[in-house]
Amino acid sequence: MKTICLYFEIHQIIHLKRYRFFDIGTDHYYYDDYENERSISDIAERSYMPALNTLLQMIKENGKYFKVAFSLSGTGIEQLEYHAPQVIEKLQELNETGCVEFLAEPYSHGLSSLANPEAFARDMKKQSAKMEEYFGKKPTVARNSSLIYSDDIGAQIAALGFKGMLTEGAKHVLGWKSPHYVYNCNMAPSLKLLLRDVELSDDISLRFNNAEWEGYPLFADAYIDRIARLPEEEQIINIFMELSALGIAQPLSSNILDFLHALPVCAIQKGITFSTPTEICMKTKSVGAINVPDTLSWVDEERDCSCWLGNAMQREAFNKLYSVADRLLIANDPRINQDWDYLQASNNFRFMTTKPSNVGLDRGIYSGPFDAFTNYMNILGDFINRVNALYPEEIDNEQLNSLLTTIKNQGDEIEMKDMEIERLKTKLAKLQPAEAEKPKKAAPAKKVAPAKKAADKKAAPAKKAAPKKKAEPKKE
């Protein structure tokens, strides 16, 4: 039976303000608060809230049949907390239906997986903890920023304990293979891979409102018919996109939400179900490994990392940022750590791209890639000075490595203890029902020895007789 895995990502750009060379050392605040509030409020009103309300209505109308998955970057959550808390409340309401799964991804929506394994692991754990805090369950399936993946990244994700991972069904990786199966990581066979159907996903997120597209207008019944006509053995259809596609990339006036709302009704008629990523990973066996020696992503036609690291400016900024990654791992300054998260966001490097793209790129305050590079490097210069003030460059590598080793050992020890606690909790949970099912025997009545009874009688104080009334003297 065919099943659709529908997934949406929520991430919000942290807009940097205009920061000049002479601000270095005097101004440590890097963000355009007005633009951040304006943009998140706008996207919440035009996209997130209408889309989430529609998805909630679809769940209520279709019961447990319709299911959907989300992931939220940590920086996106912070912006929603500040400026659009109603979006988080709606996501929590969706979570209460039991038909929604929340996935793990890097907290910063950054590129740490390409630079520093320790920073990447920390990024994933931090966002997972945030998901558990808000939605009551630790994620078991992961996705990297913009679906970036390679064999090495898959091995890192598996080492973190995840059971599955989402990535792109790129043609140069799949070759003759279909994305409609479950695969596994080449270096970690236990990690299952769900590959995005590029065409079916982009038909909704990129082409839906394009009147020049040969598939225009796209109707729900025709869309589901295409899925139903796929070969019988191709049963997993992964449709992944950003939630902002519903309302921003494809305006609400295009009836995109009406299209979405009709999908479950049409799917039921064709015997097609909906599943969450974890359900697919648990129920479906892998058909084999996928070999991905080089990184891939879901961005641009090349489906690689060239949109972030394709020119010398981007690589210079990237290498400069991650040159202090090890020092950041031992920092305990909340402000430094927050700036680190925001400066890692992949959008900062995307603004510097010189590549032509079929998808429009809004550079915000920047007039071009060199302007974006200059502004970012000014901010980065101030940030690195602050980091070096905490851990000066005079601290040699041996001392730094010693500190990092100590922290890593402590982290490993805590993780092992956490795993042992979880194991004991599971064992206790299994034992409790077994104990409850055992018939309880009535406790035998205790017999009191006769001698003790007699002694008890003797020891018992005698009841005092009520005092007699004195006789009144007779009156003569």
GROMACS .gro file of C-alpha atoms in nm:
model
  476
    1MET     CA    1   0.000   0.000   0.000
    2LYS     CA    2   0.135   0.341  -0.097
    3THR     CA    3   0.188   0.597   0.175
    4ILE     CA    4   0.267   0.969   0.163
    5CYS     CA    5   0.516   1.124   0.405
    6LEU     CA    6   0.430   1.495   0.417
    7TYR     CA    7   0.690   1.714   0.589
    8PHE     CA    8   0.728   2.091   0.640
    9GLU     CA    9   1.028   2.286   0.768
   10ILE     CA   10   1.003   2.612   0.966
   11HIS     CA   11   1.305   2.839   0.976
   12GLN     CA   12   1.331   3.216   1.011
   13ILE     CA   13   1.619   3.435   0.898
   14ILE     CA   14   1.784   3.645   1.170
   15HIS     CA   15   1.840   3.974   0.989
   16LEU     CA   16   2.173   4.142   1.057
   17LYS     CA   17   2.186   4.521   1.076
   18ARG     CA   18   2.420   4.747   0.883
   19TYR     CA   19   2.749   4.711   1.071
   20ARG     CA   20   3.050   4.918   0.968
   21PHE     CA   21   3.421   4.870   1.027
   22PHE     CA   22   3.431   5.150   1.285
   23ASP     CA   23   3.162   4.970   1.492
   24ILE     CA   24   3.406   4.689   1.571
   25GLY     CA   25   3.493   4.695   1.940
   26THR     CA   26   3.221   4.947   2.031
   27ASP     CA   27   2.893   4.778   1.931
   28HIS     CA   28   2.833   4.413   2.018
   29TYR     CA   29   2.469   4.396   1.905
   30TYR     CA   30   2.439   4.281   1.544
   31TYR     CA   31   2.068   4.248   1.466
   32ASP     CA   32   1.793   4.447   1.297
   33ASP     CA   33   1.513   4.406   1.551
   34TYR     CA   34   1.259   4.600   1.349
   35GLU     CA   35   1.310   4.387   1.039
   36ASN     CA   36   1.308   4.065   1.240
   37GLU     CA   37   0.975   4.152   1.402
   38ARG     CA   38   0.824   4.275   1.076
   39SER     CA   39   0.926   3.970   0.873
   40ILE     CA   40   0.820   3.705   1.125
   41SER     CA   41   0.488   3.878   1.191
   42ASP     CA   42   0.424   3.898   0.818
   43ILE     CA   43   0.506   3.535   0.748
   44ALA     CA   44   0.303   3.418   1.047
   45GLU     CA   45  -0.003   3.607   0.924
   46ARG     CA   46   0.027   3.524   0.553
   47SER     CA   47   0.158   3.168   0.576
   48TYR     CA   48   0.213   2.988   0.905
   49MET     CA   49  -0.121   3.045   1.077
   50PRO     CA   50  -0.347   2.984   0.771
   51ALA     CA   51  -0.144   2.673   0.677
   52LEU     CA   52  -0.141   2.529   1.030
   53ASN     CA   53  -0.515   2.593   1.072
   54THR     CA   54  -0.578   2.405   0.747
   55LEU     CA   55  -0.359   2.112   0.857
   56LEU     CA   56  -0.541   2.097   1.192
   57GLN     CA   57  -0.876   2.095   1.013
   58MET     CA   58  -0.753   1.812   0.788
   59ILE     CA   59  -0.657   1.606   1.094
   60LYS     CA   60  -0.993   1.668   1.264
   61GLU     CA   61  -1.187   1.577   0.950
   62ASN     CA   62  -0.984   1.264   0.870
   63GLY     CA   63  -0.912   1.130   1.219
   64LYS     CA   64  -0.592   0.930   1.254
   65TYR     CA   65  -0.574   0.880   0.876
   66PHE     CA   66  -0.399   1.206   0.793
   67LYS     CA   67  -0.050   1.263   0.940
   68VAL     CA   68   0.216   1.527   0.895
   69ALA     CA   69   0.571   1.603   1.017
   70PHE     CA   70   0.752   1.927   1.102
   71SER     CA   71   1.093   2.048   1.206
   72LEU     CA   72   1.182   2.389   1.346
   73SER     CA   73   1.525   2.544   1.366
   74GLY     CA   74   1.617   2.675   1.710
   75THR     CA   75   1.668   3.026   1.574
   76GLY     CA   76   1.324   3.006   1.415
   77ILE     CA   77   1.169   2.902   1.746
   78GLU     CA   78   1.332   3.197   1.920
   79GLN     CA   79   1.183   3.440   1.668
   80LEU     CA   80   0.841   3.281   1.710
   81GLU     CA   81   0.872   3.304   2.089
   82TYR     CA   82   0.945   3.676   2.069
   83HIS     CA   83   0.714   3.791   1.791
   84ALA     CA   84   0.457   3.521   1.701
   85PRO     CA   85   0.389   3.288   1.998
   86GLN     CA   86   0.051   3.197   1.846
   87VAL     CA   87   0.237   2.983   1.590
   88ILE     CA   88   0.397   2.772   1.864
   89GLU     CA   89   0.061   2.741   2.041
   90LYS     CA   90  -0.096   2.616   1.717
   91LEU     CA   91   0.187   2.364   1.670
   92GLN     CA   92   0.128   2.239   2.025
   93GLU     CA   93  -0.242   2.203   1.947
   94LEU     CA   94  -0.150   1.998   1.640
   95ASN     CA   95   0.085   1.789   1.853
   96GLU     CA   96  -0.200   1.699   2.090
   97THR     CA   97  -0.385   1.522   1.806
   98GLY     CA   98  -0.124   1.244   1.800
   99CYS     CA   99  -0.099   1.275   1.420
  100VAL     CA  100   0.211   1.496   1.410
  101GLU     CA  101   0.581   1.421   1.442
  102PHE     CA  102   0.856   1.675   1.514
  103LEU     CA  103   1.205   1.607   1.379
  104ALA     CA  104   1.553   1.713   1.489
  105GLU     CA  105   1.772   1.953   1.293
  106PRO     CA  106   2.065   2.186   1.369
  107TYR     CA  107   1.958   2.454   1.617
  108SER     CA  108   2.131   2.727   1.419
  109HIS     CA  109   2.022   2.606   1.074
  110GLY     CA  110   2.394   2.628   1.005
  111LEU     CA  111   2.664   2.439   0.819
  112SER     CA  112   2.846   2.291   1.118
  113SER     CA  113   2.815   1.941   0.969
  114LEU     CA  114   3.062   2.052   0.699
  115ALA     CA  115   3.315   2.197   0.945
  116ASN     CA  116   3.316   2.062   1.299
  117PRO     CA  117   3.162   1.732   1.418
  118GLU     CA  118   3.155   1.842   1.784
  119ALA     CA  119   2.975   2.167   1.699
  120PHE     CA  120   2.731   1.974   1.479
  121ALA     CA  121   2.653   1.723   1.755
  122ARG     CA  122   2.600   2.006   2.002
  123ASP     CA  123   2.370   2.183   1.754
  124MET     CA  124   2.157   1.871   1.705
  125LYS     CA  125   2.131   1.793   2.076
  126LYS     CA  126   2.036   2.150   2.162
  127GLN     CA  127   1.748   2.154   1.912
  128SER     CA  128   1.632   1.804   2.016
  129ALA     CA  129   1.608   1.922   2.377
  130LYS     CA  130   1.402   2.221   2.260
  131MET     CA  131   1.163   1.991   2.071
  132GLU     CA  132   1.120   1.771   2.377
  133GLU     CA  133   1.058   2.078   2.594
  134TYR     CA  134   0.781   2.210   2.368
  135PHE     CA  135   0.625   1.891   2.237
  136GLY     CA  136   0.696   1.631   2.504
  137LYS     CA  137   0.891   1.382   2.294
  138LYS     CA  138   1.253   1.350   2.191
  139PRO     CA  139   1.292   1.329   1.809
  140THR     CA  140   1.399   0.997   1.662
  141VAL     CA  141   1.438   1.114   1.299
  142ALA     CA  142   1.669   1.396   1.189
  143ARG     CA  143   1.724   1.628   0.897
  144ASN     CA  144   2.019   1.854   0.832
  145SER     CA  145   1.996   2.218   0.724
  146SER     CA  146   1.855   2.227   0.368
  147LEU     CA  147   1.869   1.844   0.366
  148ILE     CA  148   2.251   1.852   0.345
  149TYR     CA  149   2.377   1.493   0.352
  150SER     CA  150   2.678   1.272   0.287
  151ASP     CA  151   2.791   0.930   0.405
  152ASP     CA  152   3.001   1.093   0.675
  153ILE     CA  153   2.714   1.312   0.798
  154GLY     CA  154   2.486   1.009   0.805
  155ALA     CA  155   2.738   0.828   1.025
  156GLN     CA  156   2.744   1.125   1.263
  157ILE     CA  157   2.364   1.128   1.282
  158ALA     CA  158   2.355   0.753   1.352
  159ALA     CA  159   2.615   0.798   1.630
  160LEU     CA  160   2.380   1.049   1.793
  161GLY     CA  161   2.116   0.776   1.823
  162PHE     CA  162   1.873   0.873   1.546
  163LYS     CA  163   1.689   0.596   1.361
  164GLY     CA  164   1.627   0.780   1.036
  165MET     CA  165   1.719   1.087   0.833
  166LEU     CA  166   1.561   1.290   0.553
  167THR     CA  167   1.760   1.393   0.248
  168GLU     CA  168   1.725   1.484  -0.119
  169GLY     CA  169   1.637   1.235  -0.390
  170ALA     CA  170   1.894   1.389  -0.625
  171LYS     CA  171   1.929   1.228  -0.969
  172HIS     CA  172   2.308   1.235  -0.964
  173VAL     CA  173   2.299   1.023  -0.647
  174LEU     CA  174   2.010   0.790  -0.728
  175GLY     CA  175   2.095   0.725  -1.093
  176TRP     CA  176   1.842   0.464  -1.211
  177LYS     CA  177   1.705   0.410  -0.861
  178SER     CA  178   1.373   0.549  -0.739
  179PRO     CA  179   1.325   0.775  -0.435
  180HIS     CA  180   1.011   0.577  -0.347
  181TYR     CA  181   1.191   0.322  -0.129
  182VAL     CA  182   1.359   0.327   0.210
  183TYR     CA  183   1.740   0.318   0.189
  184ASN     CA  184   2.014   0.317   0.451
  185CYS     CA  185   2.336   0.505   0.515
  186ASN     CA  186   2.639   0.353   0.344
  187MET     CA  187   2.860   0.398   0.654
  188ALA     CA  188   2.591   0.327   0.918
  189PRO     CA  189   2.342   0.062   0.798
  190SER     CA  190   2.118   0.113   1.103
  191LEU     CA  191   2.029   0.467   0.984
  192LYS     CA  192   1.738   0.461   0.739
  193LEU     CA  193   1.710   0.730   0.472
  194LEU     CA  194   1.393   0.886   0.334
  195LEU     CA  195   1.455   1.060   0.001
  196ARG     CA  196   1.251   1.356  -0.116
  197ASP     CA  197   1.057   1.319  -0.440
  198VAL     CA  198   1.193   1.629  -0.612
  199GLU     CA  199   0.927   1.658  -0.883
  200LEU     CA  200   0.619   1.599  -0.667
  201SER     CA  201   0.750   1.830  -0.394
  202ASP     CA  202   0.849   2.114  -0.627
  203ASP     CA  203   0.519   2.094  -0.817
  204ILE     CA  204   0.357   2.226  -0.499
  205SER     CA  205   0.629   2.447  -0.350
  206LEU     CA  206   0.772   2.605  -0.668
  207ARG     CA  207   0.539   2.561  -0.967
  208PHE     CA  208   0.183   2.555  -0.831
  209ASN     CA  209   0.099   2.917  -0.923
  210ASN     CA  210   0.306   2.934  -1.242
  211ALA     CA  211   0.059   2.986  -1.529
  212GLU     CA  212   0.335   2.905  -1.783
  213TRP     CA  213   0.400   2.561  -1.630
  214GLU     CA  214   0.264   2.276  -1.841
  215GLY     CA  215   0.102   2.119  -1.534
  216TYR     CA  216  -0.093   2.435  -1.450
  217PRO     CA  217  -0.351   2.436  -1.300
  218LEU     CA  218  -0.274   2.152  -1.060
  219PHE     CA  219  -0.571   1.978  -0.898
  220ALA     CA  220  -0.561   1.743  -0.600
  221ASP     CA  221  -0.725   1.449  -0.779
  222ALA     CA  222  -0.478   1.467  -1.068
  223TYR     CA  223  -0.188   1.493  -0.825
  224ILE     CA  224  -0.299   1.185  -0.631
  225ASP     CA  225  -0.366   0.998  -0.958
  226ARG     CA  226   0.000   1.047  -1.052
  227ILE     CA  227   0.103   0.888  -0.722
  228ALA     CA  228  -0.144   0.601  -0.765
  229ARG     CA  229  -0.004   0.525  -1.113
  230LEU     CA  230   0.349   0.473  -0.982
  231PRO     CA  231   0.468   0.109  -0.997
  232GLU     CA  232   0.308  -0.104  -0.727
  233GLU     CA  233   0.638  -0.179  -0.555
  234GLU     CA  234   0.719   0.195  -0.515
  235GLN     CA  235   0.531   0.259  -0.193
  236ILE     CA  236   0.704   0.550  -0.014
  237ILE     CA  237   0.628   0.899  -0.150
  238ASN     CA  238   0.820   1.169   0.038
  239ILE     CA  239   0.688   1.522  -0.015
  240PHE     CA  240   0.914   1.768   0.169
  241MET     CA  241   0.904   2.151   0.157
  242GLU     CA  242   0.922   2.467   0.364
  243LEU     CA  243   0.598   2.565   0.534
  244SER     CA  244   0.637   2.916   0.390
  245ALA     CA  245   0.569   2.766   0.046
  246LEU     CA  246   0.205   2.775   0.154
  247GLY     CA  247   0.124   3.145   0.147
  248ILE     CA  248   0.458   3.307   0.055
  249ALA     CA  249   0.614   3.120  -0.238
  250GLN     CA  250   0.261   3.022  -0.346
  251PRO     CA  251   0.019   3.299  -0.239
  252LEU     CA  252  -0.306   3.213  -0.066
  253SER     CA  253  -0.491   3.366  -0.363
  254SER     CA  254  -0.366   3.071  -0.573
  255ASN     CA  255  -0.595   2.840  -0.367
  256ILE     CA  256  -0.293   2.644  -0.249
  257LEU     CA  257  -0.464   2.563   0.084
  258ASP     CA  258  -0.777   2.434  -0.092
  259PHE     CA  259  -0.549   2.204  -0.291
  260LEU     CA  260  -0.380   2.084   0.026
  261HIS     CA  261  -0.713   2.033   0.205
  262ALA     CA  262  -0.838   1.806  -0.075
  263LEU     CA  263  -0.536   1.572  -0.077
  264PRO     CA  264  -0.654   1.329   0.199
  265VAL     CA  265  -1.001   1.298   0.045
  266CYS     CA  266  -0.855   1.206  -0.294
  267ALA     CA  267  -0.592   0.977  -0.138
  268ILE     CA  268  -0.854   0.775   0.053
  269GLN     CA  269  -1.034   0.703  -0.272
  270LYS     CA  270  -0.714   0.555  -0.418
  271GLY     CA  271  -0.624   0.355  -0.106
  272ILE     CA  272  -0.321   0.574  -0.032
  273THR     CA  273  -0.234   0.643   0.333
  274PHE     CA  274  -0.028   0.906   0.518
  275SER     CA  275   0.261   0.819   0.754
  276THR     CA  276   0.514   0.999   0.971
  277PRO     CA  277   0.888   0.949   0.911
  278THR     CA  278   0.929   0.738   1.226
  279GLU     CA  279   0.640   0.510   1.128
  280ILE     CA  280   0.802   0.447   0.791
  281CYS     CA  281   1.144   0.383   0.946
  282MET     CA  282   0.993   0.138   1.197
  283LYS     CA  283   0.769  -0.053   0.955
  284THR     CA  284   0.962  -0.054   0.626
  285LYS     CA  285   1.284  -0.240   0.555
  286SER     CA  286   1.570  -0.080   0.366
  287VAL     CA  287   1.624  -0.204   0.010
  288GLY     CA  288   1.993  -0.117   0.025
  289ALA     CA  289   2.256   0.146   0.090
  290ILE     CA  290   2.293   0.477  -0.091
  291ASN     CA  291   2.649   0.586  -0.166
  292VAL     CA  292   2.693   0.963  -0.114
  293PRO     CA  293   3.064   1.044  -0.086
  294ASP     CA  294   3.006   1.414  -0.165
  295THR     CA  295   2.756   1.642   0.004
  296LEU     CA  296   2.415   1.702  -0.150
  297SER     CA  297   2.128   1.936  -0.058
  298TRP     CA  298   1.786   2.042  -0.185
  299VAL     CA  299   1.907   2.383  -0.312
  300ASP     CA  300   1.948   2.487  -0.677
  301GLU     CA  301   1.978   2.257  -0.977
  302GLU     CA  302   2.319   2.125  -0.871
  303ARG     CA  303   2.176   1.993  -0.541
  304ASP     CA  304   2.509   2.054  -0.368
  305CYS     CA  305   2.664   2.309  -0.128
  306SER     CA  306   2.787   2.556  -0.389
  307CYS     CA  307   2.519   2.812  -0.302
  308TRP     CA  308   2.689   2.858   0.040
  309LEU     CA  309   3.054   2.776  -0.032
  310GLY     CA  310   3.086   2.826  -0.407
  311ASN     CA  311   3.309   3.135  -0.413
  312ALA     CA  312   3.618   3.263  -0.233
  313MET     CA  313   3.425   3.515  -0.021
  314GLN     CA  314   3.192   3.250   0.117
  315ARG     CA  315   3.476   3.010   0.197
  316GLU     CA  316   3.674   3.288   0.367
  317ALA     CA  317   3.378   3.381   0.590
  318PHE     CA  318   3.300   3.014   0.659
  319ASN     CA  319   3.657   2.923   0.757
  320LYS     CA  320   3.692   3.235   0.971
  321LEU     CA  321   3.372   3.160   1.161
  322TYR     CA  322   3.456   2.797   1.236
  323SER     CA  323   3.816   2.879   1.328
  324VAL     CA  324   3.683   2.962   1.676
  325ALA     CA  325   3.443   2.664   1.697
  326ASP     CA  326   3.658   2.473   1.946
  327ARG     CA  327   3.688   2.777   2.171
  328LEU     CA  328   3.310   2.822   2.159
  329LEU     CA  329   3.262   2.466   2.284
  330ILE     CA  330   3.412   2.566   2.619
  331ALA     CA  331   3.243   2.907   2.641
  332ASN     CA  332   2.979   2.957   2.906
  333ASP     CA  333   2.862   3.304   2.806
  334PRO     CA  334   2.491   3.305   2.704
  335ARG     CA  335   2.528   3.612   2.483
  336ILE     CA  336   2.831   3.469   2.303
  337ASN     CA  337   2.651   3.139   2.251
  338GLN     CA  338   2.341   3.311   2.111
  339ASP     CA  339   2.548   3.517   1.868
  340TRP     CA  340   2.727   3.197   1.766
  341ASP     CA  341   2.392   3.036   1.678
  342TYR     CA  342   2.276   3.336   1.477
  343LEU     CA  343   2.602   3.386   1.288
  344GLN     CA  344   2.613   3.019   1.185
  345ALA     CA  345   2.278   3.038   1.000
  346SER     CA  346   2.328   2.930   0.638
  347ASN     CA  347   2.139   3.234   0.507
  348ASN     CA  348   2.436   3.454   0.596
  349PHE     CA  349   2.649   3.264   0.343
  350ARG     CA  350   2.371   3.236   0.087
  351PHE     CA  351   2.353   3.617   0.063
  352MET     CA  352   2.715   3.611  -0.061
  353THR     CA  353   2.650   3.377  -0.354
  354THR     CA  354   2.741   3.482  -0.707
  355LYS     CA  355   2.557   3.189  -0.865
  356PRO     CA  356   2.256   3.246  -1.090
  357SER     CA  357   1.947   3.073  -0.954
  358ASN     CA  358   1.600   2.988  -1.081
  359VAL     CA  359   1.467   3.070  -0.735
  360GLY     CA  360   1.464   3.440  -0.651
  361LEU     CA  361   1.702   3.547  -0.374
  362ASP     CA  362   1.606   3.841  -0.155
  363ARG     CA  363   1.931   3.981  -0.013
  364GLY     CA  364   1.750   4.224   0.218
  365ILE     CA  365   1.970   4.524   0.303
  366TYR     CA  366   2.254   4.407   0.079
  367SER     CA  367   2.307   4.547  -0.268
  368GLY     CA  368   2.503   4.243  -0.378
  369PRO     CA  369   2.724   3.953  -0.266
  370PHE     CA  370   3.030   4.170  -0.186
  371ASP     CA  371   2.817   4.401   0.028
  372ALA     CA  372   2.684   4.098   0.220
  373PHE     CA  373   3.039   3.966   0.265
  374THR     CA  374   3.173   4.300   0.392
  375ASN     CA  375   2.896   4.348   0.646
  376TYR     CA  376   2.923   3.991   0.774
  377MET     CA  377   3.301   4.006   0.808
  378ASN     CA  378   3.279   4.329   1.009
  379ILE     CA  379   3.040   4.159   1.251
  380LEU     CA  380   3.253   3.847   1.257
  381GLY     CA  381   3.562   4.054   1.338
  382ASP     CA  382   3.394   4.196   1.648
  383PHE     CA  383   3.257   3.856   1.749
  384ILE     CA  384   3.597   3.685   1.725
  385ASN     CA  385   3.755   3.962   1.933
  386ARG     CA  386   3.498   3.891   2.205
  387VAL     CA  387   3.568   3.518   2.191
  388ASN     CA  388   3.941   3.579   2.213
  389ALA     CA  389   3.884   3.802   2.514
  390LEU     CA  390   3.734   3.498   2.689
  391TYR     CA  391   3.994   3.253   2.560
  392PRO     CA  392   4.294   3.449   2.430
  393GLU     CA  393   4.499   3.318   2.140
  394GLU     CA  394   4.789   3.293   2.387
  395ILE     CA  395   4.623   2.980   2.525
  396ASP     CA  396   4.815   2.719   2.332
  397ASN     CA  397   4.651   2.430   2.152
  398GLU     CA  398   4.766   2.180   2.412
  399GLN     CA  399   4.583   2.364   2.691
  400LEU     CA  400   4.277   2.411   2.473
  401ASN     CA  401   4.271   2.045   2.370
  402SER     CA  402   4.305   1.945   2.734
  403LEU     CA  403   4.000   2.154   2.824
  404LEU     CA  404   3.805   2.015   2.530
  405THR     CA  405   3.897   1.658   2.621
  406THR     CA  406   3.781   1.714   2.979
  407ILE     CA  407   3.450   1.859   2.861
  408LYS     CA  408   3.402   1.577   2.610
  409ASN     CA  409   3.471   1.312   2.874
  410GLN     CA  410   3.225   1.476   3.111
  411GLY     CA  411   2.966   1.493   2.834
  412ASP     CA  412   3.019   1.126   2.747
  413GLU     CA  413   2.986   1.028   3.113
  414ILE     CA  414   2.663   1.225   3.151
  415GLU     CA  415   2.529   1.071   2.831
  416MET     CA  416   2.611   0.719   2.953
  417LYS     CA  417   2.438   0.788   3.285
  418ASP     CA  418   2.134   0.925   3.103
  419MET     CA  419   2.120   0.609   2.892
  420GLU     CA  420   2.146   0.393   3.205
  421ILE     CA  421   1.863   0.591   3.368
  422GLU     CA  422   1.644   0.542   3.060
  423ARG     CA  423   1.726   0.168   3.059
  424LEU     CA  424   1.629   0.135   3.424
  425LYS     CA  425   1.309   0.335   3.369
  426THR     CA  426   1.213   0.102   3.084
  427LYS     CA  427   1.291  -0.203   3.297
  428LEU     CA  428   1.086  -0.063   3.585
  429ALA     CA  429   0.794   0.014   3.353
  430LYS     CA  430   0.797  -0.350   3.234
  431LEU     CA  431   0.813  -0.486   3.588
  432GLN     CA  432   0.529  -0.274   3.726
  433PRO     CA  433   0.253  -0.420   3.502
  434ALA     CA  434   0.379  -0.772   3.576
  435GLU     CA  435   0.361  -0.708   3.948
  436ALA     CA  436   0.015  -0.557   3.913
  437GLU     CA  437  -0.115  -0.869   3.731
  438LYS     CA  438  -0.007  -1.107   4.011
  439PRO     CA  439  -0.304  -1.210   4.234
  440LYS     CA  440  -0.262  -1.064   4.576
  441LYS     CA  441  -0.279  -1.320   4.860
  442ALA     CA  442  -0.468  -1.222   5.170
  443ALA     CA  443  -0.231  -1.174   5.460
  444PRO     CA  444  -0.287  -1.446   5.729
  445ALA     CA  445  -0.435  -1.322   6.055
  446LYS     CA  446  -0.186  -1.313   6.334
  447LYS     CA  447  -0.265  -1.553   6.616
  448VAL     CA  448  -0.212  -1.424   6.964
  449ALA     CA  449  -0.066  -1.671   7.209
  450PRO     CA  450  -0.304  -1.767   7.496
  451ALA     CA  451  -0.053  -1.671   7.760
  452LYS     CA  452  -0.023  -1.331   7.604
  453LYS     CA  453  -0.401  -1.294   7.601
  454ALA     CA  454  -0.410  -1.372   7.973
  455ALA     CA  455  -0.128  -1.131   8.038
  456ASP     CA  456  -0.310  -0.871   7.835
  457LYS     CA  457  -0.619  -0.923   8.047
  458LYS     CA  458  -0.420  -0.879   8.365
  459ALA     CA  459  -0.247  -0.576   8.230
  460ALA     CA  460  -0.574  -0.415   8.130
  461PRO     CA  461  -0.671  -0.158   8.393
  462ALA     CA  462  -0.991  -0.232   8.581
  463LYS     CA  463  -1.277  -0.001   8.519
  464LYS     CA  464  -1.342   0.224   8.816
  465ALA     CA  465  -1.689   0.206   8.964
  466ALA     CA  466  -1.885   0.523   8.957
  467PRO     CA  467  -1.860   0.700   9.294
  468LYS     CA  468  -2.170   0.660   9.520
  469LYS     CA  469  -2.363   0.967   9.613
  470LYS     CA  470  -2.332   1.068   9.973
  471ALA     CA  471  -2.653   1.028  10.180
  472GLU     CA  472  -2.810   1.359  10.259
  473PRO     CA  473  -2.876   1.424  10.634
  474LYS     CA  474  -3.235   1.381  10.740
  475LYS     CA  475  -3.424   1.690  10.824
  476GLU     CA  476  -3.575   1.690  11.172
   0.00000   0.00000   0.00000
